[in-house]
XYZ file of C-alpha atoms in Angstrom:
690
model
C 0.000 0.000 0.000
C 1.441 3.356 -1.095
C 0.836 6.084 1.450
C 0.368 9.824 0.835
C 3.461 11.979 0.891
C 4.351 13.519 4.260
C 4.106 17.076 2.984
C 0.654 16.520 1.517
C -0.676 14.860 4.645
C 0.856 17.522 6.843
C -1.040 20.282 5.061
C -4.392 18.525 5.470
C -3.784 17.434 9.059
C -2.554 20.885 10.091
C -5.756 22.456 8.854
C -7.859 19.846 10.646
C -5.933 20.332 13.901
C -6.236 24.105 13.688
C -9.982 23.767 13.204
C -10.263 21.363 16.125
C -8.242 23.644 18.390
C -10.433 26.610 17.560
C -13.502 24.508 18.201
C -12.209 23.496 21.623
C -11.688 27.146 22.556
C -15.273 28.195 21.813
C -18.095 26.217 20.256
C -21.028 28.259 21.496
C -23.059 30.868 19.691
C -21.876 29.831 16.235
C -24.577 29.788 13.570
C -24.379 26.735 11.309
C -23.726 27.921 7.788
C -23.482 24.649 5.875
C -24.163 20.964 6.187
C -22.075 18.639 4.023
C -23.884 15.580 2.689
C -27.147 16.752 4.235
C -29.271 13.615 4.815
C -32.352 14.787 2.933
C -34.622 12.880 0.572
C -33.317 11.188 -2.565
C -35.239 9.520 -5.388
C -32.217 8.497 -7.439
C -32.090 4.896 -6.148
C -35.740 3.854 -5.874
C -38.051 6.868 -6.617
C -39.638 6.185 -3.224
C -38.553 9.505 -1.693
C -36.410 7.803 0.939
C -33.896 9.558 3.135
C -30.264 8.654 2.641
C -30.424 6.815 5.966
C -33.357 4.724 4.689
C -31.837 3.876 1.287
C -30.310 0.362 1.189
C -27.267 1.500 -0.797
C -24.271 3.754 -0.271
C -25.258 7.341 -1.140
C -22.902 10.335 -1.402
C -24.262 13.874 -1.655
C -22.331 16.933 -2.787
C -24.203 19.934 -1.392
C -24.186 23.405 -2.916
C -22.217 24.562 0.118
C -19.380 22.138 -0.571
C -19.403 23.032 -4.279
C -19.036 26.723 -3.415
C -16.496 26.200 -0.630
C -14.030 24.372 -2.878
C -14.875 26.310 -6.065
C -15.903 23.128 -7.909
C -17.170 24.826 -11.058
C -16.717 21.807 -13.336
C -18.411 18.436 -12.917
C -14.996 16.771 -13.216
C -13.726 18.730 -10.206
C -16.893 17.968 -8.252
C -16.805 14.215 -8.898
C -13.136 14.126 -7.910
C -14.398 14.905 -4.391
C -16.972 12.068 -4.322
C -15.665 9.042 -2.381
C -15.264 5.971 -4.561
C -15.552 7.804 -7.895
C -12.621 8.197 -10.297
C -12.512 10.783 -13.062
C -10.800 9.168 -16.042
C -9.781 12.199 -18.100
C -8.169 10.379 -21.016
C -7.612 13.582 -23.009
C -8.328 17.263 -22.558
C -12.059 17.103 -23.346
C -13.029 13.437 -23.141
C -13.788 11.884 -19.762
C -15.036 8.599 -18.342
C -16.184 8.145 -14.744
C -15.829 4.910 -12.801
C -17.062 3.554 -9.489
C -16.496 0.105 -8.007
C -14.322 -0.761 -10.983
C -16.805 -0.032 -13.801
C -17.792 2.908 -15.989
C -20.560 5.169 -14.733
C -23.084 5.482 -17.570
C -26.243 6.482 -15.681
C -26.652 10.256 -15.427
C -29.977 11.591 -14.229
C -31.314 15.114 -14.012
C -33.834 15.530 -11.193
C -34.219 11.754 -11.076
C -34.849 11.190 -14.803
C -32.476 10.074 -17.533
C -31.159 7.304 -19.721
C -27.644 5.835 -19.801
C -25.055 7.554 -21.960
C -24.708 5.548 -25.156
C -20.919 5.611 -25.099
C -20.324 5.944 -21.362
C -18.290 9.122 -21.690
C -18.656 12.880 -21.633
C -17.189 15.347 -24.090
C -16.533 18.937 -23.162
C -16.949 19.972 -19.521
C -20.338 20.266 -17.855
C -20.643 23.221 -15.461
C -22.041 23.078 -11.927
C -23.569 26.583 -11.805
C -27.108 25.301 -12.393
C -27.095 22.503 -9.783
C -28.309 22.659 -6.188
C -26.669 19.383 -5.243
C -25.382 16.170 -6.814
C -26.362 12.716 -5.525
C -24.273 9.625 -6.243
C -25.917 6.262 -5.499
C -23.330 3.471 -5.575
C -23.991 0.096 -7.180
C -26.703 -0.830 -9.690
C -29.968 1.096 -9.355
C -32.111 -1.430 -11.172
C -35.458 0.145 -10.344
C -35.030 3.564 -11.889
C -32.461 2.739 -14.573
C -32.934 -0.777 -15.894
C -29.994 -0.323 -18.250
C -27.146 -0.044 -15.816
C -23.598 -0.802 -14.800
C -22.970 -1.934 -11.191
C -20.991 1.271 -10.646
C -23.149 4.242 -9.667
C -25.944 6.536 -10.756
C -25.198 10.265 -10.681
C -28.265 12.449 -10.181
C -27.850 16.160 -10.879
C -30.445 18.148 -8.906
C -31.109 21.424 -10.696
C -31.742 24.697 -8.895
C -35.418 25.622 -8.539
C -37.192 28.950 -7.915
C -37.196 30.074 -4.293
C -40.151 31.262 -2.222
C -38.511 34.607 -1.468
C -36.539 36.924 -3.736
C -32.767 36.486 -3.729
C -29.896 37.321 -6.047
C -26.126 37.022 -6.170
C -23.254 37.998 -8.438
C -19.791 36.467 -8.163
C -16.571 37.331 -9.995
C -13.346 35.321 -9.833
C -9.863 35.428 -11.304
C -7.028 32.947 -11.160
C -3.803 31.638 -12.608
C -3.429 31.178 -16.371
C -5.609 34.214 -17.143
C -8.700 32.558 -15.716
C -11.752 34.822 -15.387
C -15.309 33.896 -14.450
C -18.578 35.709 -13.737
C -21.683 34.069 -12.184
C -25.182 35.458 -11.677
C -28.188 33.874 -9.948
C -31.604 35.591 -9.546
C -34.652 33.866 -8.063
C -38.042 34.556 -6.522
C -41.744 35.231 -7.075
C -42.918 36.757 -10.373
C -46.703 36.762 -9.858
C -47.203 36.404 -6.135
C -47.559 32.759 -5.107
C -48.780 31.742 -8.594
C -45.553 31.946 -10.602
C -41.906 31.835 -9.557
C -38.749 31.921 -11.610
C -35.002 31.547 -11.505
C -32.250 32.610 -13.881
C -28.636 31.395 -13.676
C -25.878 32.597 -16.019
C -22.129 32.060 -16.069
C -19.319 33.159 -18.338
C -15.767 31.817 -18.176
C -12.660 32.515 -20.226
C -8.999 31.632 -19.821
C -5.929 29.622 -20.696
C -4.705 26.569 -18.794
C -1.615 24.865 -17.483
C -1.336 23.001 -20.807
C 0.452 24.623 -23.717
C -1.946 26.129 -26.292
C -5.064 24.941 -24.447
C -7.690 27.619 -23.754
C -11.397 27.540 -23.018
C -14.441 29.783 -23.372
C -17.697 28.792 -21.666
C -21.181 30.262 -21.527
C -23.901 28.813 -19.280
C -27.581 29.763 -19.245
C -30.392 28.246 -17.195
C -33.938 29.492 -16.790
C -36.774 27.800 -14.915
C -40.388 28.706 -14.122
C -42.715 26.953 -11.685
C -46.205 27.642 -10.498
C -49.643 26.423 -9.491
C -52.339 25.723 -12.070
C -54.839 24.763 -9.373
C -54.610 23.962 -5.673
C -53.688 20.380 -6.597
C -51.796 20.808 -9.886
C -48.296 22.253 -10.330
C -45.977 22.759 -13.300
C -42.306 23.440 -13.958
C -40.624 24.473 -17.237
C -36.868 24.746 -17.651
C -34.162 25.122 -20.260
C -30.368 25.162 -20.012
C -27.496 25.750 -22.422
C -23.862 24.826 -21.837
C -21.801 26.171 -24.742
C -18.043 25.589 -24.686
C -15.213 26.246 -27.108
C -11.660 25.040 -26.547
C -8.483 25.720 -28.501
C -5.566 23.309 -28.386
C -7.749 20.352 -27.372
C -5.932 17.060 -27.658
C -7.014 13.769 -29.170
C -5.326 11.187 -27.021
C -2.601 12.219 -24.604
C 1.140 12.011 -23.945
C 2.982 8.745 -24.656
C 3.593 6.657 -21.547
C 6.698 4.816 -22.757
C 9.789 5.544 -24.817
C 10.895 3.156 -27.543
C 13.381 1.537 -25.124
C 10.548 0.689 -22.715
C 11.363 3.356 -20.132
C 8.661 5.597 -18.675
C 8.350 9.088 -20.160
C 8.536 12.167 -17.943
C 7.407 15.282 -19.793
C 6.831 18.708 -18.354
C 3.290 18.939 -16.956
C 2.428 21.624 -19.524
C 3.264 19.430 -22.540
C 0.383 19.032 -24.992
C 0.223 16.799 -28.092
C -2.285 19.130 -29.736
C -1.216 21.405 -32.616
C -2.215 25.049 -32.485
C -5.044 24.596 -35.046
C -6.961 21.937 -33.087
C -10.237 22.969 -31.448
C -13.455 21.551 -30.023
C -16.968 23.024 -29.872
C -19.608 21.331 -27.705
C -23.076 22.738 -27.091
C -25.427 20.937 -24.715
C -29.079 21.979 -24.484
C -31.534 20.431 -22.017
C -35.239 21.244 -21.933
C -37.712 19.790 -19.450
C -41.358 20.110 -18.485
C -42.992 18.681 -15.358
C -46.659 18.378 -14.468
C -47.599 17.147 -10.994
C -51.124 16.461 -9.757
C -52.354 15.392 -6.331
C -54.795 12.529 -6.810
C -55.623 12.438 -3.097
C -53.975 13.149 0.217
C -51.771 10.054 -0.261
C -51.343 9.760 -4.034
C -49.677 11.877 -6.672
C -49.227 11.567 -10.463
C -46.296 13.135 -12.279
C -45.301 13.478 -15.927
C -41.817 14.601 -16.960
C -40.761 15.335 -20.529
C -37.074 15.866 -21.266
C -35.229 16.714 -24.451
C -31.424 16.707 -24.505
C -29.418 17.686 -27.581
C -25.630 17.766 -27.781
C -23.858 19.127 -30.868
C -20.130 18.507 -31.279
C -17.554 19.614 -33.788
C -13.788 19.487 -33.687
C -10.543 19.190 -35.590
C -7.895 17.085 -33.920
C -4.541 15.412 -34.343
C -3.966 12.030 -32.735
C -0.434 10.799 -31.985
C 0.440 7.200 -31.239
C 3.534 5.113 -30.730
C 6.638 5.236 -28.554
C 9.128 8.073 -29.257
C 12.894 7.868 -29.171
C 14.098 8.920 -25.684
C 16.677 11.310 -27.167
C 15.143 12.744 -30.335
C 11.402 12.377 -29.463
C 10.893 11.155 -33.046
C 9.048 7.943 -33.856
C 5.408 8.874 -33.337
C 2.818 8.646 -36.098
C -0.178 10.915 -36.543
C -3.772 10.952 -37.776
C -5.688 14.177 -38.449
C -9.482 14.292 -38.630
C -12.511 16.531 -38.584
C -15.422 15.226 -36.507
C -19.008 16.310 -36.078
C -21.816 14.615 -34.175
C -25.217 15.118 -32.645
C -26.737 13.135 -29.779
C -30.474 13.620 -29.322
C -32.549 12.173 -26.476
C -36.302 12.513 -25.969
C -37.501 10.972 -22.723
C -40.970 10.762 -21.180
C -41.323 9.541 -17.605
C -44.820 9.095 -16.173
C -45.538 7.613 -12.747
C -47.874 7.548 -9.798
C -46.675 7.307 -6.223
C -48.314 7.121 -2.853
C -49.029 5.062 0.237
C -51.543 2.349 1.045
C -52.661 0.422 4.121
C -52.102 -3.313 4.488
C -51.648 -5.571 7.522
C -52.390 -2.591 9.721
C -49.409 -0.596 8.385
C -48.700 2.075 5.800
C -46.598 1.118 2.774
C -45.227 3.011 -0.251
C -45.645 2.260 -3.949
C -44.418 3.722 -7.254
C -45.555 2.553 -10.699
C -44.535 4.143 -13.968
C -43.319 4.001 -17.534
C -40.221 5.508 -19.122
C -40.154 5.985 -22.897
C -36.920 7.077 -24.542
C -36.067 7.774 -28.164
C -32.372 8.300 -28.894
C -30.683 9.250 -32.150
C -26.912 9.283 -32.606
C -25.367 10.733 -35.750
C -21.684 11.383 -36.388
C -19.060 11.420 -39.077
C -15.282 11.561 -39.263
C -13.458 13.233 -42.127
C -9.840 12.192 -42.560
C -7.354 14.422 -44.358
C -5.580 13.430 -47.550
C -2.375 13.678 -45.512
C -2.041 12.501 -41.925
C -4.579 9.874 -42.926
C -3.168 6.689 -41.455
C -1.116 5.156 -38.735
C 2.058 5.217 -40.800
C 2.613 8.971 -41.189
C 5.718 9.809 -39.132
C 5.838 12.938 -36.990
C 9.049 14.807 -36.262
C 10.600 15.168 -32.836
C 9.267 18.704 -32.386
C 5.612 17.591 -32.057
C 5.377 19.118 -28.574
C 5.732 22.607 -30.102
C 2.334 22.226 -31.737
C 3.551 23.342 -35.170
C 2.309 20.358 -37.199
C 0.671 21.961 -40.266
C -3.086 21.783 -40.618
C -4.144 19.501 -43.485
C -7.136 19.990 -45.773
C -10.341 18.195 -44.753
C -12.725 17.312 -47.584
C -15.905 17.799 -45.555
C -18.148 17.088 -48.585
C -16.565 13.692 -49.375
C -19.406 11.088 -49.180
C -16.891 8.315 -48.506
C -16.195 9.610 -45.015
C -16.932 7.275 -42.098
C -20.190 7.905 -40.294
C -22.577 6.794 -37.556
C -26.364 6.818 -37.756
C -28.063 4.938 -34.912
C -31.667 4.991 -33.697
C -32.580 3.553 -30.302
C -35.850 3.169 -28.473
C -35.769 2.209 -24.794
C -39.197 1.557 -23.313
C -39.353 0.585 -19.646
C -42.140 -0.252 -17.219
C -41.327 -0.209 -13.520
C -42.877 -0.968 -10.158
C -41.270 -0.412 -6.774
C -42.542 -0.645 -3.232
C -41.487 -0.312 0.368
C -43.310 -2.739 2.645
C -43.007 -1.821 6.316
C -43.160 -5.188 8.046
C -42.645 -3.633 11.478
C -41.540 -0.363 13.038
C -37.946 -1.321 12.359
C -37.964 -3.646 9.303
C -38.753 -2.622 5.723
C -38.476 -4.575 2.489
C -38.054 -2.878 -0.872
C -39.286 -4.929 -3.811
C -39.584 -4.029 -7.451
C -38.780 -4.745 -11.015
C -38.231 -3.008 -14.302
C -39.098 -4.466 -17.696
C -36.962 -3.043 -20.498
C -37.722 -3.332 -24.213
C -34.806 -2.110 -26.315
C -34.678 -1.783 -30.087
C -31.717 -0.393 -32.008
C -31.049 0.002 -35.702
C -28.501 1.773 -37.850
C -24.864 1.720 -38.823
C -21.599 2.889 -37.306
C -18.496 3.268 -39.481
C -19.674 0.474 -41.777
C -20.745 -1.849 -38.963
C -24.443 -2.757 -38.595
C -25.992 -1.782 -35.274
C -29.278 -3.683 -35.378
C -30.147 -5.076 -31.935
C -33.434 -5.997 -30.298
C -33.681 -7.262 -26.730
C -35.934 -7.392 -23.688
C -35.043 -7.919 -20.055
C -36.696 -7.874 -16.646
C -34.433 -6.402 -13.970
C -35.414 -7.200 -10.355
C -34.482 -5.214 -7.270
C -34.614 -6.347 -3.628
C -33.609 -4.345 -0.576
C -33.963 -4.815 3.187
C -33.453 -2.307 6.004
C -33.496 -3.131 9.718
C -33.153 -0.367 12.311
C -31.811 -2.479 15.167
C -31.466 0.565 17.426
C -32.513 4.181 17.038
C -30.041 5.589 14.550
C -28.491 2.217 13.626
C -29.612 0.746 10.306
C -28.537 -2.592 8.834
C -29.252 -2.996 5.136
C -28.734 -5.200 2.094
C -29.713 -4.892 -1.563
C -29.577 -6.894 -4.793
C -30.115 -5.876 -8.403
C -29.397 -7.434 -11.757
C -27.450 -5.665 -14.499
C -28.472 -5.176 -18.119
C -26.989 -2.629 -20.517
C -26.932 -2.349 -24.273
C -23.583 -1.557 -25.947
C -22.874 0.186 -29.240
C -19.491 -1.549 -29.600
C -18.633 -4.044 -32.355
C -16.313 -7.064 -32.351
C -13.529 -8.014 -34.767
C -16.149 -9.157 -37.310
C -17.837 -5.725 -37.061
C -20.891 -7.405 -35.535
C -22.723 -5.808 -32.565
C -21.223 -6.968 -29.295
C -24.634 -7.268 -27.619
C -25.714 -6.321 -24.096
C -23.953 -6.720 -20.777
C -25.590 -8.957 -18.168
C -24.676 -9.284 -14.520
C -25.690 -8.734 -10.926
C -24.804 -6.485 -8.005
C -25.109 -6.960 -4.245
C -24.361 -4.713 -1.274
C -24.652 -5.003 2.497
C -23.803 -2.516 5.192
C -24.650 -0.495 8.253
C -25.608 3.176 8.616
C -25.191 5.013 11.898
C -26.398 8.521 12.709
C -23.978 10.493 14.847
C -23.716 13.908 16.505
C -27.426 14.273 17.314
C -28.429 13.017 13.892
C -26.427 15.658 12.012
C -23.988 13.161 10.473
C -24.214 9.671 8.967
C -21.514 6.986 9.022
C -21.892 4.249 6.388
C -19.844 1.058 6.114
C -20.591 -1.165 3.116
C -19.262 -4.245 1.349
C -20.150 -4.888 -2.291
C -19.749 -7.496 -5.003
C -20.731 -7.440 -8.668
C -20.242 -9.404 -11.875
C -20.511 -8.486 -15.532
C -20.599 -10.793 -18.541
C -19.911 -9.717 -22.127
C -18.441 -6.433 -20.918
C -16.953 -4.528 -23.876
C -13.164 -4.336 -23.498
C -11.270 -2.252 -26.041
C -8.882 -4.269 -28.243
C -7.668 -2.042 -31.088
C -8.714 0.505 -33.674
C -9.403 -0.580 -37.262
C -6.897 1.354 -39.372
C -9.184 1.345 -42.411
C -12.370 2.676 -40.794
C -11.123 4.276 -37.570
C -13.653 2.065 -35.756
C -12.786 0.864 -32.260
C -12.889 -2.923 -31.897
C -14.031 -4.548 -28.652
C -14.344 -8.043 -27.227
C -16.760 -9.359 -24.646
C -15.154 -10.346 -21.330
C -16.322 -11.268 -17.832
C -15.351 -9.261 -14.762
C -15.841 -9.647 -11.013
C -15.612 -6.665 -8.691
C -15.601 -6.620 -4.905
C -14.565 -4.285 -2.129
C -15.727 -2.069 0.710
C -16.401 1.594 1.425
C -16.490 3.735 4.566
C -18.011 7.202 4.477
C -18.728 9.854 7.111
C -20.558 13.060 6.205
C -22.338 15.815 8.063
C -21.924 18.394 10.800
C -19.693 17.023 13.559
C -20.079 20.112 15.777
C -21.548 23.589 15.335
C -19.752 25.089 12.361
C -17.576 22.017 11.646
C -18.507 20.105 8.495
C -16.874 16.972 7.130
C -17.165 14.706 4.116
C -14.723 11.790 4.173
C -14.578 8.383 2.569
C -12.235 5.448 2.005
C -12.782 2.949 -0.832
C -11.024 -0.302 -1.691
C -11.936 -2.252 -4.821
C -10.472 -5.135 -6.808
C -11.518 -6.189 -10.319
C -10.635 -9.631 -11.694
C -11.119 -11.214 -15.103
C -12.515 -14.684 -15.805
C -9.086 -16.196 -15.022
C -8.839 -14.561 -11.607
C -6.212 -12.016 -12.711
C -6.310 -8.362 -11.659
C -7.640 -6.203 -14.478
C -8.693 -2.604 -15.223
C -5.604 -1.605 -13.294
C -5.709 1.962 -14.607
C -8.243 2.434 -11.793
C -6.666 2.859 -8.333
C -7.645 0.085 -5.929
C -7.565 2.403 -2.894
C -8.827 5.957 -2.442
C -9.274 8.329 0.454
C -11.096 11.640 0.051
C -11.742 14.317 2.643
C -13.369 17.745 2.673
C -13.347 19.781 5.887
C -14.835 23.229 6.505
C -14.985 25.265 9.707
C -16.564 28.529 10.797
C -13.976 30.114 13.113
C -15.657 31.194 16.405
C -13.160 33.936 17.183
C -13.805 35.538 13.776
C -17.473 34.885 12.919
C -16.958 36.090 9.355
C -14.096 33.673 8.663
C -14.591 30.211 7.217
C -11.642 27.940 6.391
C -11.250 24.447 5.049
C -9.091 21.795 3.433
C -9.537 18.956 0.989
C -7.457 15.828 0.489
C -7.625 13.402 -2.422
C -5.322 10.396 -2.100
C -5.068 7.295 -4.264
C -2.609 4.460 -4.626
C -0.645 3.527 -7.726
C -2.028 3.021 -11.267
C -0.931 0.611 -13.981
C -1.108 0.248 -17.717
C -1.076 -3.476 -18.506
C 1.507 -4.809 -16.015
C 3.598 -1.643 -15.778
C 3.207 0.823 -12.930
C 2.919 4.265 -14.526
C 1.934 6.392 -11.528
C 2.886 6.157 -7.861
C 0.344 6.837 -5.172
C -0.125 10.552 -4.563
C -2.143 13.035 -2.524
C -3.607 16.329 -3.701
C -4.404 18.988 -1.099
C -6.699 21.985 -1.546
C -7.219 24.897 0.847
C -9.805 27.638 1.017
C -10.634 30.675 3.127
C -13.759 32.836 2.975
C -14.463 36.059 4.803
C -17.781 37.885 5.073
C -17.044 41.606 4.950
C -20.648 42.792 5.270
C -24.083 41.207 5.214
C -24.015 41.332 1.428
C -20.341 41.106 0.506
C -17.809 38.271 0.901
C -14.403 37.359 -0.508
C -12.690 33.987 -0.906
C -9.368 32.427 -1.843
C -9.011 28.853 -3.136
C -5.652 27.115 -3.600
C -5.621 23.837 -5.517
C -2.818 21.268 -5.402
C -1.049 23.156 -2.635
C 1.901 20.766 -2.647
C 2.412 21.251 -6.420
C 2.234 17.482 -6.905
C 3.118 16.199 -10.363
C 0.814 13.336 -11.292
C -0.613 11.580 -14.332
C -4.256 11.551 -15.245
C -5.923 8.370 -16.482
C -3.613 5.909 -18.332
C -6.632 3.949 -19.601
C -5.743 4.308 -23.289
C -2.002 3.737 -22.886
C -1.391 7.498 -22.883
C -1.780 10.109 -20.150
C -1.535 13.854 -19.671
C -0.363 15.330 -16.389
C -2.737 17.086 -14.013
C -2.760 20.775 -13.174
C 0.045 22.206 -11.073
C -0.523 24.496 -8.074
C -2.964 27.307 -8.796
C -5.091 29.818 -6.922
C -8.394 31.575 -7.538
C -9.680 34.700 -5.785
C -13.363 35.608 -5.841
C -15.787 38.217 -4.584
C -19.526 37.639 -4.117
C -22.328 40.155 -3.649
C -25.694 38.909 -2.368
C -28.737 41.136 -2.330
């Protein structure tokens, strides 16, 4: 086991000790400002409106307070703070997320969504529009029948507030980073109509050579009452990003003699002409009607459209350790559109049976998904045999000509329909024992073509879910849950035939304990999952550019410990340790680009002696990572610090320092390449609330 460096640990521990010492001096009269991981209601796992304490799975919650404290403006930065989740940033603008050894593909917005078709994100989603983010570990078979036994991430969007409020925040940081946020909310027509508007604008360079980003975020939402028993909500968001110097792939891991490379952290494989544009639009409408005092019907319509366009230059191979020559390059223009239309309709309520009240949810989820894309390869830099000179890191590779109108270019055109029917219940057998039972029937139909490979698939599956909770003592909950796994894949095998769906199962058992007068929850869980026919990348077809996969079987097991909440007035903590091992069908360790051990901590404290001062520290430690059988990254710890000071009732200032120890570390080596992470940087901000 590789331990964190002494300097990194010292920074985090010193902050914690200073906070504890201040708390010992005076813990009275301090108003609680935040609660990390607040144990409120969550519908992401079962749609039964259970508290986190009542949910028979591990649940992590990133509150708005924690997002603001640590200046987590990007989803990647936010998820880096979630215990058990890894952010696999394989290149500048392409990211996978994993939990418990597998890719996270289930992303919900206010409890509704369908799995990402490719299990990755492109561009960088912004957190300005979210109130909190819930991460339910394991397979959530009730609400997302197509699932990996990893996690479901539920983004909870901001909603209009009962009373008027507004804020404006401006920040500036290293590498010419500038950002402006605005948030206005409140009544428009008395109690009948409320609204909220969130905007953000960001511009700046980065620690990587030639890489720069512009971002514009808009979110507007209206909610109101049609009658005393009927309510509506309408919302629309736009996340529009443009990056220059975006890389396809990352830095080589090995030299031609087999030794490990060690580039400067700023090194970028991208030429100066490469760029990426990604625009994500999400529109939703909700209609909620009270059928009685105990029953409610709700209809949710969602439309998500993502448009992508970029020019990139991909380098592969192992360079000479002296001359840096020996790489080959491929240049391409790429454009794509992902379109999702989802309708979710359900009824929920309670009923009496055996002298007790029980809960029930029944609904349907109808999804229509269309994926279109095409790659245009240049007449030069059009294969894996075009050598690149040793000065590739300067970014001066000339831009080739892309024949965008050439009909021979590779393309994707896939249509999917995912129709699901679900039923879930919580049966309260006694005051202390509850059983959660349910199932989800999924009917999936897919047709189309991807880079010359047929994508026709039709399948049905019934996914069961079983959970048990037993509150043995007040505040002590034992639980267990089981769900099967079913997920369609768009990958093809060596014969260019569809790989077919993944099947498997996921189990979890644990204990939840409320602490500190119910203000914090400690969860200890063990988990085990299997997947059959999981798509493992093999190679890329040099003629079509199509990625080739093979179906393999994996077993994952491990345990997690998490403590979140308010430990004392003004002292908030979110901490978690995760250990996971993934084995293939032969019992060998696999997916070793994922660390097997992680420890994450976020601590914030309102200083009693200076009521306007709030300080905190974050620690993110992981053990070593491998590519194949070679260790490519030692264990490391990243430490963040922040301080906020309230100058007046309306005005506050803050300073955030990321990677205080200036640790040099590699990002994900999943593809046999890896960029380095950001070096030490600081951001100063000022916020006006009125």
